[in-house]
Amino acid sequence: MKKDSVWTIIKKYGKKSVFFRYVVSSMTTILLIFIPFFFVIFTYYNYVLTQELSKQATINALQSKNIFESLTADFHTGYELARNSEDVRGFLHSTVPDDGIEEKTRAFILTLLKDSSLPEEIFIYSFENETCISSQETIQLGRDNRYEWYRTYRSTKLPFIMFPRTDETGRFTKLYICNEIYENNRLTGLYCTEMNYQKFVSIIQDSFVSLPDQIFVVSDIGLILYCDNPELINTQMFEKKDTYAAFRSATNVEGNSIIYDDYIIAVAKSTQSRLLIMSYIQKDSIQENYKFINVLLLSSGLVIFVSSILLALFFSYRQYRSVADVMKILEKPDMLNKNDGLLNEFFYIANSISDISQKNESISNELSEKMFLLKNAQIAALQAQINPHFLFNTLQLISLSIIREIKGDNMATYLIHQLSSLVRTAYDTENYIVSVADELETTQMYLNIQQARYKSQLSIHVDVSPECLDCRTIKLILQPLVENSIVHGFSGREAPWVISIFCRREEDYLVYEISDNGCGISESDLQALNAILASDKIDRNEKVGVSNVNQRLKLVYGRKCSMTVASDPEMGGTVIRMRHIINNLL
């Protein structure tokens, strides 16, 4: 057959030609594969890039920490020398220091100042004699709060504090680092250094290999010691939402990065001074260097897309040639030749048509199987529903129990265990048929949580015949009804509240009765509800409660089940009775 005849047939049938269907299906297939794949690759690239930027920011912060440690190491060196100095010990233990002790202590301080370029002044205070010695003077403090660092220590009583101070103009000029001195587990004195705040700032900025957009230095109590905004210095970290999130995340982690809005917040934790160094880096400013990769991805994607369209046209044409050849043979049967390779294709089409009747039975079986799977899917979808208000109230109760747990109450652990077991059972959609004993255990988990909430206000009575425990039933048909009593039946009804659960066997049927002493149901609502329950229609708009259980009973047992509701709105109380055939083969 000539190739020109292919285009002739295409032209004859126009847009209705099978060729165009080939093209559309091929292009649709390519788009369905290409677009999600490209989206995944591009998303993965952005994710990897973000992770890489976070890693680089973290490494930069950790490198900065190693340099910044020299400042705190200098302080701790002086502190350790003072704590182990015999002269300082003599001063700290003396009731009334004489001139000789003061001179030795001052000489020791002058030696520390000479050996280190960071501190501008060093103070040593004795709790025994209430005397403070510096390189310039000796002062009897007592309750005199002359020194700013001493006033801050007395107000906080923290063993280690680090804070900046301003001069008369409001500019930060001094930084104080104070630590307690202990001997034999007894507090004997204080060691405090005063350094130039600008020198402290220079050490911070010079410690970064690559200077970030913003820098925060925070003490272990959340006090901001340094940042680019002077108004935030000496304020608490929780006043700034994003930095406080980074602070909370870094309290138990040595190095960490947090993605917050357009920033990458890298955190390093000082091992000696318990300080946090947080650097803010704008993602856009770093991603400028990676723009060529975005261009490369987009360009390669466009090339692949155009190539895919050309390939779709080519393969569609090749596929359609075989269709055109078959059509030509059907028009001229004398062209059939047993040696012709197209003969097998033609007979395949004919045989496929003749085999349709034989496949009806197979299709019918397949349809039945799919209906069975659909039934299971409907049951699983109905069974997976759970009341979010119950979860909210339970979590609220757990929150209150955790507060009490500080005083020794372990109720939070018990509630979490009950809730996790209940949720795990509810979302196990594969096993929707359980024994009555298992269903009662699941319901008891829910009731344990509610009794922890309402305590003596709620009473539960369970009466189940032993012969019923091994019978097979639907999972989660008691819990929604019990929940319905608590949420609706007891609403507006004063305690005590009572829920009773009965289960017994009547010939080949399993019978449940769930009753409460709640407010009851009005006559009109009761009639409407029983009408819905008696109907064979499965209402998919009903989601939870009595209708949910009724729907699942119908899906599993068909007409061999029933559910009725009785109530007395004047006397109060509601009784739900349901029964289903016992089929232990499910």
XYZ file of C-alpha atoms in Angstrom:
586
model
C 0.000 0.000 0.000
C 1.352 3.444 -0.886
C 2.154 5.867 1.857
C 0.110 8.569 0.129
C -3.028 6.493 0.737
C -2.563 6.936 4.520
C -2.865 10.703 4.223
C -5.747 10.238 1.772
C -7.729 8.304 4.387
C -6.817 10.847 7.069
C -8.034 13.643 4.823
C -11.223 11.710 4.059
C -12.254 11.231 7.710
C -10.792 14.528 9.000
C -10.892 15.049 12.755
C -12.930 11.865 13.153
C -10.017 9.842 11.827
C -8.430 7.283 14.124
C -5.136 8.985 13.357
C -6.181 12.076 15.318
C -7.291 9.849 18.165
C -3.834 8.295 18.141
C -2.266 11.745 18.245
C -4.525 12.993 21.034
C -4.080 9.858 23.139
C -0.303 9.885 22.626
C 0.012 13.555 23.506
C -2.312 13.118 26.516
C -0.229 10.186 27.737
C 2.969 12.179 27.304
C 1.496 15.164 29.148
C 0.193 12.995 31.991
C 3.674 11.519 32.377
C 5.818 14.521 31.560
C 4.085 17.280 33.541
C 3.916 15.431 36.912
C 7.453 14.126 36.393
C 8.774 17.593 35.644
C 6.817 19.018 38.587
C 8.284 16.359 40.900
C 11.813 17.003 39.601
C 11.439 20.758 39.995
C 9.911 20.408 43.483
C 12.615 17.953 44.508
C 15.276 20.315 43.195
C 13.861 23.198 45.238
C 13.671 20.934 48.288
C 17.261 19.729 47.873
C 18.411 23.282 47.244
C 16.653 24.487 50.398
C 18.220 21.658 52.394
C 21.637 22.447 50.955
C 21.247 26.136 51.779
C 20.151 25.218 55.293
C 23.157 22.942 55.639
C 25.517 25.685 54.467
C 23.899 28.178 56.827
C 24.254 25.725 59.713
C 27.914 25.044 58.889
C 28.536 28.792 58.752
C 26.877 29.224 62.165
C 28.850 26.342 63.671
C 32.117 27.746 62.301
C 31.168 31.083 63.814
C 30.522 29.367 67.131
C 34.038 27.898 67.167
C 35.528 31.379 66.776
C 33.042 32.940 69.173
C 33.966 30.318 71.775
C 37.295 32.124 72.221
C 35.458 34.941 74.002
C 33.741 32.641 76.476
C 36.864 30.511 76.783
C 38.789 33.617 77.888
C 36.147 34.291 80.548
C 36.127 30.697 81.808
C 39.917 30.655 81.944
C 39.911 33.717 84.197
C 37.049 32.248 86.224
C 38.872 28.941 86.791
C 42.095 30.747 87.759
C 40.192 32.875 90.267
C 38.299 29.894 91.684
C 41.545 27.960 92.244
C 43.692 30.902 93.426
C 44.808 30.696 97.073
C 44.790 34.496 97.332
C 41.209 34.697 96.057
C 40.146 31.882 98.385
C 41.665 33.741 101.300
C 39.698 36.829 100.371
C 36.440 34.904 99.896
C 36.746 33.128 103.286
C 37.970 36.091 105.359
C 35.404 37.658 107.657
C 37.094 41.068 107.534
C 39.730 41.255 104.767
C 42.891 43.152 105.788
C 45.055 45.253 103.527
C 47.334 42.347 102.698
C 44.497 40.149 101.441
C 43.055 43.023 99.416
C 46.426 43.790 97.791
C 47.003 40.147 96.849
C 43.507 39.863 95.368
C 43.911 43.135 93.458
C 47.308 42.014 92.184
C 45.704 38.801 90.940
C 43.014 40.827 89.127
C 45.656 43.062 87.514
C 47.501 39.982 86.312
C 44.330 38.636 84.665
C 43.696 41.994 82.977
C 47.264 42.108 81.721
C 47.141 38.577 80.281
C 43.829 39.082 78.440
C 42.829 41.815 75.997
C 39.064 41.239 76.296
C 38.005 42.333 79.817
C 38.325 45.981 80.807
C 37.570 45.321 84.469
C 37.219 42.284 86.752
C 35.178 42.145 89.961
C 35.435 39.529 92.726
C 32.758 39.608 95.412
C 32.757 37.682 98.715
C 29.483 36.662 100.364
C 31.363 36.134 103.638
C 32.506 39.752 104.120
C 30.171 41.412 101.531
C 33.183 43.093 99.940
C 33.862 43.563 96.221
C 37.412 44.090 94.924
C 38.270 45.370 91.423
C 41.498 46.663 89.924
C 40.561 50.194 91.015
C 38.733 49.974 94.334
C 37.406 47.956 97.250
C 33.763 48.472 98.206
C 31.619 47.124 101.025
C 28.440 46.249 99.097
C 26.126 44.519 101.537
C 22.762 45.481 100.186
C 24.263 48.430 98.329
C 23.472 47.878 94.629
C 26.083 50.289 93.334
C 27.258 48.012 90.534
C 24.850 47.246 87.701
C 26.017 43.665 87.415
C 25.456 43.133 91.141
C 21.928 44.578 90.954
C 21.107 42.284 88.052
C 22.467 39.253 89.901
C 20.459 40.016 93.041
C 17.277 40.421 90.995
C 17.717 37.210 88.940
C 19.701 34.912 91.291
C 20.992 33.075 88.215
C 24.306 31.195 88.602
C 25.486 32.495 85.194
C 24.318 35.724 83.590
C 25.460 37.741 80.598
C 23.889 41.088 79.725
C 24.735 44.437 78.033
C 24.302 47.945 79.490
C 23.930 51.434 77.976
C 25.499 54.770 78.856
C 23.704 58.084 79.417
C 23.000 58.469 75.690
C 21.289 55.097 75.449
C 24.121 53.531 73.429
C 25.318 50.072 74.474
C 28.840 50.381 75.812
C 29.412 47.596 78.367
C 28.914 43.841 78.500
C 28.929 42.000 81.834
C 29.541 38.285 82.364
C 28.986 37.017 85.884
C 29.388 33.520 87.345
C 29.051 32.114 90.887
C 32.053 30.627 92.736
C 31.429 27.462 94.741
C 33.679 25.563 97.120
C 32.560 22.231 98.566
C 29.048 22.861 97.204
C 28.850 26.136 99.105
C 28.402 29.500 97.387
C 31.356 31.696 98.408
C 31.573 34.498 95.854
C 30.962 36.008 92.428
C 33.325 36.493 89.511
C 32.335 39.205 87.024
C 34.099 40.688 83.991
C 33.289 43.943 82.250
C 34.191 44.300 78.575
C 33.627 46.816 75.812
C 30.357 46.075 74.008
C 31.689 47.157 70.607
C 34.563 44.717 70.992
C 31.962 42.033 71.711
C 30.077 43.029 68.530
C 33.284 42.921 66.467
C 34.047 39.408 67.694
C 30.541 38.277 66.677
C 30.657 39.802 63.204
C 34.229 38.698 62.495
C 33.422 35.141 63.521
C 31.228 34.560 60.438
C 33.008 33.439 57.280
C 30.034 34.686 55.293
C 28.211 37.538 57.044
C 24.440 36.782 57.216
C 21.636 39.309 56.770
C 20.877 39.352 60.517
C 22.607 38.025 63.627
C 21.124 37.256 67.057
C 23.078 36.280 70.176
C 20.769 35.012 72.928
C 21.453 33.872 76.484
C 20.056 30.634 77.875
C 17.184 32.538 79.532
C 16.076 34.049 76.210
C 17.686 37.497 76.688
C 18.844 39.033 73.397
C 22.476 40.149 73.922
C 23.045 41.328 70.365
C 21.092 41.838 67.144
C 21.119 44.261 64.224
C 18.148 46.129 65.681
C 19.328 47.944 68.876
C 15.727 48.226 70.107
C 15.564 44.445 70.590
C 18.761 44.209 72.649
C 18.050 43.408 76.312
C 14.524 42.206 75.441
C 13.162 38.681 75.797
C 13.225 36.312 72.842
C 9.535 35.355 73.098
C 8.597 38.881 72.017
C 9.698 38.009 68.453
C 7.820 35.011 67.063
C 10.276 33.659 64.471
C 13.393 34.063 66.613
C 11.613 32.495 69.571
C 10.727 29.483 67.418
C 14.410 29.136 66.523
C 15.363 29.576 70.167
C 12.991 26.810 71.290
C 14.200 24.510 68.530
C 17.844 25.016 69.451
C 17.586 24.395 73.181
C 18.208 20.650 72.735
C 20.094 20.694 69.426
C 23.714 21.610 68.827
C 23.259 22.760 65.244
C 19.967 23.350 63.446
C 18.328 25.382 60.665
C 14.739 26.581 60.514
C 12.913 27.735 57.365
C 10.732 30.673 58.374
C 8.994 32.748 55.670
C 11.770 33.962 53.346
C 14.570 33.328 55.866
C 16.838 30.429 56.740
C 17.595 30.704 60.457
C 20.782 28.833 61.365
C 21.388 28.138 65.055
C 24.582 27.198 66.914
C 24.706 26.464 70.629
C 27.746 27.468 72.674
C 29.015 24.621 74.823
C 30.714 26.787 77.452
C 28.527 29.829 77.981
C 25.120 28.381 77.034
C 24.640 31.099 74.438
C 22.781 30.715 71.128
C 24.102 32.272 67.928
C 21.359 32.630 65.292
C 22.018 33.905 61.780
C 19.261 35.030 59.410
C 19.885 34.514 55.692
C 17.379 35.429 52.988
C 16.764 32.476 50.666
C 16.462 34.749 47.630
C 19.868 36.292 48.216
C 21.511 32.834 48.228
C 19.468 31.396 45.391
C 20.715 34.075 43.006
C 23.784 31.890 42.416
C 21.563 28.941 41.413
C 19.349 30.670 38.869
C 21.197 29.072 35.960
C 20.018 25.661 37.201
C 16.382 26.838 37.049
C 16.951 28.091 33.496
C 18.611 24.793 32.572
C 15.701 22.790 34.004
C 13.105 24.888 32.198
C 15.027 24.769 28.907
C 15.544 21.015 29.070
C 11.883 20.567 29.970
C 10.817 22.598 26.940
C 13.123 20.601 24.647
C 11.778 17.313 26.024
C 8.211 18.539 25.601
C 8.669 19.555 21.954
C 10.534 16.322 21.216
C 7.715 14.345 22.825
C 5.134 16.013 20.568
C 7.185 15.194 17.467
C 7.594 11.608 18.612
C 3.838 11.386 19.295
C 3.123 12.472 15.707
C 5.679 10.027 14.306
C 4.463 6.996 16.242
C 0.815 7.882 15.618
C 1.503 7.904 11.890
C 3.279 4.549 12.093
C 0.414 3.054 14.096
C -2.203 4.380 11.715
C -0.524 2.834 8.694
C -1.503 -0.632 9.947
C -5.131 0.504 10.368
C -5.124 1.908 6.851
C -3.745 -1.354 5.470
C -6.515 -3.360 7.182
C -9.148 -0.995 5.774
C -7.670 -1.449 2.305
C -7.791 -5.245 2.659
C -11.424 -5.110 3.840
C -12.285 -3.022 0.751
C -10.499 -5.512 -1.535
C -10.603 -9.027 -0.017
C -8.742 -10.433 -3.030
C -5.631 -8.695 -1.678
C -5.505 -11.276 1.138
C -2.436 -13.423 0.912
C -1.468 -16.087 3.385
C 2.118 -15.008 3.074
C 1.176 -11.436 3.841
C 2.158 -10.395 7.303
C -1.006 -8.280 7.570
C -3.147 -11.407 7.331
C -2.543 -12.285 10.977
C -3.545 -8.789 12.082
C -6.759 -8.991 10.085
C -7.673 -12.370 11.501
C -6.855 -11.089 14.986
C -9.449 -8.343 14.567
C -12.048 -10.831 13.258
C -11.363 -13.323 15.990
C -11.561 -10.567 18.613
C -15.054 -9.680 17.436
C -16.175 -13.308 17.551
C -14.801 -13.835 21.045
C -16.904 -11.067 22.629
C -19.689 -13.430 23.671
C -17.210 -15.749 25.343
C -15.856 -12.922 27.427
C -19.250 -11.920 28.812
C -19.010 -14.448 31.606
C -15.506 -13.302 32.495
C -16.643 -9.675 32.500
C -19.600 -10.577 34.713
C -17.319 -12.291 37.232
C -14.979 -9.346 37.178
C -17.908 -6.971 37.762
C -19.037 -9.040 40.753
C -15.564 -8.914 42.205
C -15.429 -5.163 41.730
C -18.814 -4.750 43.378
C -17.503 -6.731 46.332
C -14.439 -4.486 46.518
C -16.679 -1.422 46.244
C -18.764 -2.722 49.113
C -15.633 -3.154 51.240
C -14.485 0.324 50.257
C -17.825 1.815 51.326
C -17.641 -0.007 54.631
C -14.066 1.159 55.173
C -15.007 4.751 54.320
C -17.928 4.741 56.757
C -15.900 2.984 59.434
C -12.984 5.431 59.178
C -15.166 8.381 60.284
C -14.471 9.728 63.731
C -15.824 12.690 65.628
C -13.253 15.558 65.659
C -14.961 17.078 68.720
C -14.193 13.917 70.664
C -10.528 14.137 69.625
C -10.449 17.830 70.576
C -12.023 17.242 73.982
C -9.729 14.260 74.641
C -6.623 16.233 73.717
C -7.830 19.076 75.936
C -8.280 16.603 78.768
C -4.798 15.190 78.135
C -3.420 18.731 78.271
C -4.996 19.282 81.696
C -3.748 15.890 82.880
C -0.202 16.734 81.821
C -0.376 19.834 84.019
C -1.483 17.656 86.921
C 1.192 15.096 86.126
C 3.766 17.520 87.472
C 2.191 16.798 90.843
C 2.490 13.046 90.343
C -0.723 12.276 88.421
C -0.081 9.783 85.620
C -3.537 10.187 84.020
C -2.029 11.759 80.866
C -0.064 8.595 80.051
C -3.168 6.460 80.580
C -5.341 8.677 78.377
C -2.774 8.814 75.578
C -2.553 5.010 75.617
C -6.361 4.676 75.486
C -6.707 7.249 72.687
C -3.901 5.764 70.563
C -5.396 2.268 70.866
C -8.867 3.593 69.963
C -7.643 5.582 66.938
C -5.511 2.668 65.744
C -8.579 0.422 65.896
C -10.774 2.999 64.128
C -8.381 3.460 61.208
C -7.722 -0.249 60.679
C -10.022 -0.394 57.643
C -8.885 -3.843 56.515
C -10.386 -5.756 59.443
C -13.954 -4.462 59.805
C -15.354 -7.702 61.250
C -14.348 -8.430 64.872
C -15.570 -10.452 67.796
C -18.069 -9.023 70.268
C -15.354 -9.170 72.933
C -13.053 -7.001 70.801
C -15.853 -4.533 70.059
C -16.627 -4.227 73.763
C -12.933 -3.645 74.485
C -12.798 -0.861 71.875
C -15.932 0.741 73.330
C -14.459 0.487 76.815
C -11.377 2.454 75.641
C -13.682 5.292 74.585
C -15.618 5.101 77.845
C -12.386 5.106 79.888
C -11.477 8.438 78.286
C -14.947 9.886 78.914
C -14.981 8.675 82.530
C -11.609 10.320 83.055
C -13.256 13.506 81.844
C -16.586 13.319 83.718
C -15.427 11.138 86.665
C -18.299 10.227 89.004
C -20.861 12.085 86.875
C -20.882 9.202 84.359
C -21.730 5.570 85.205
C -21.455 2.602 82.850
C -23.290 -0.725 83.119
C -22.347 -3.588 80.790
C -24.321 -6.846 80.684
C -23.177 -9.259 77.949
C -23.979 -12.944 77.792
C -20.815 -15.101 77.690
C -22.139 -16.966 74.650
C -22.024 -13.698 72.668
C -18.356 -12.878 73.228
C -17.021 -15.082 70.404
C -19.683 -14.077 67.880
C -18.618 -12.007 64.879
C -19.903 -8.465 64.536
C -19.041 -5.163 62.834
C -16.268 -3.074 64.306
C -17.187 0.310 65.838
C -20.967 -0.079 66.034
C -21.227 0.465 69.803
C -18.840 3.427 70.207
C -20.806 5.829 67.907
C -24.028 5.051 69.784
C -22.391 5.577 73.193
C -20.846 8.790 71.905
C -24.258 9.887 70.641
C -25.662 9.482 74.167
C -22.856 11.550 75.715
C -22.838 14.325 73.102
C -26.595 14.671 72.504
C -28.446 12.671 75.158
C -26.750 14.310 78.143
C -26.692 17.810 76.631
C -28.595 20.065 79.004
C -29.214 17.170 81.410
C -27.792 17.343 84.914
C -25.661 14.490 86.239
C -25.549 11.710 87.246
C -25.566 10.168 83.772
C -25.944 6.442 83.193
C -25.243 4.410 80.052
C -26.210 0.731 79.886
C -24.985 -1.779 77.289
C -26.740 -5.169 76.930
C -25.963 -7.946 74.476
C -27.652 -11.315 74.177
C -28.326 -14.043 71.635
C -31.825 -14.716 70.289
C -31.773 -17.875 68.160
C -29.624 -17.001 65.109
C -29.500 -13.272 65.860
C -27.240 -11.088 67.990
C -29.187 -8.376 69.831
C -27.756 -5.153 71.319
C -29.475 -2.594 73.531
C -27.797 0.725 74.388
C -29.763 2.931 76.772
C -29.177 6.203 78.633
C -31.006 8.453 81.075
C -30.519 11.535 78.907
C -32.954 14.194 77.746
C -34.631 11.929 75.186
C -35.884 12.616 71.639
C -39.012 14.474 70.619
C -41.876 12.461 69.090
C -41.531 14.037 65.637
C -37.761 13.557 65.488
C -38.123 9.982 66.754
C -40.615 9.085 64.024
C -38.403 10.625 61.324
C -35.339 8.791 62.622
C -37.065 5.393 62.747
C -38.408 5.947 59.235
C -34.863 6.492 57.950
C -33.589 3.444 59.823
C -36.369 1.240 58.446
C -35.754 2.351 54.863
C -33.604 0.195 52.588
C -31.985 3.327 51.175
C -28.393 4.031 52.168
C -28.108 7.779 52.701
C -24.514 8.775 51.905
C -25.062 12.278 53.236
C -25.390 10.933 56.792
C -21.942 10.747 58.323
C -21.858 9.798 61.973
C -23.919 8.376 64.823
C -26.975 6.172 64.488
C -27.237 6.508 60.680
C -23.593 5.552 60.245
C -24.052 2.314 62.184
C -27.307 1.544 60.363
C -25.659 2.003 56.962
C -22.811 -0.356 57.822
C -25.251 -2.971 59.130
C -27.142 -2.842 55.824
C -23.951 -3.079 53.745
C -22.786 -6.207 55.599
C -25.996 -8.048 56.538
C -28.549 -6.666 54.076
C -32.124 -7.328 55.212
C -30.982 -9.643 57.994
C -30.503 -6.748 60.378
C -32.583 -4.011 61.969
C -32.259 -0.938 64.188
C -34.932 0.895 66.162
C -34.908 3.814 68.588
C -37.281 4.313 71.508
C -37.406 7.397 73.724
C -39.543 9.126 76.319
C -38.899 12.902 76.159
C -41.021 13.542 79.258
C -39.434 10.959 81.526
C -36.088 11.145 79.737
C -33.885 8.429 78.342
C -33.322 6.758 74.994
C -32.979 3.047 74.064
C -31.385 1.922 70.793
C -32.019 -1.697 69.827
C -30.220 -3.355 66.940
C -29.935 -6.930 65.792
C -28.136 -8.789 63.033
C -27.774 -12.368 61.883
C -24.885 -14.341 63.397
C -22.482 -15.249 60.616
C -19.132 -16.369 62.003
C -17.810 -17.024 58.484
C -17.361 -13.295 57.820
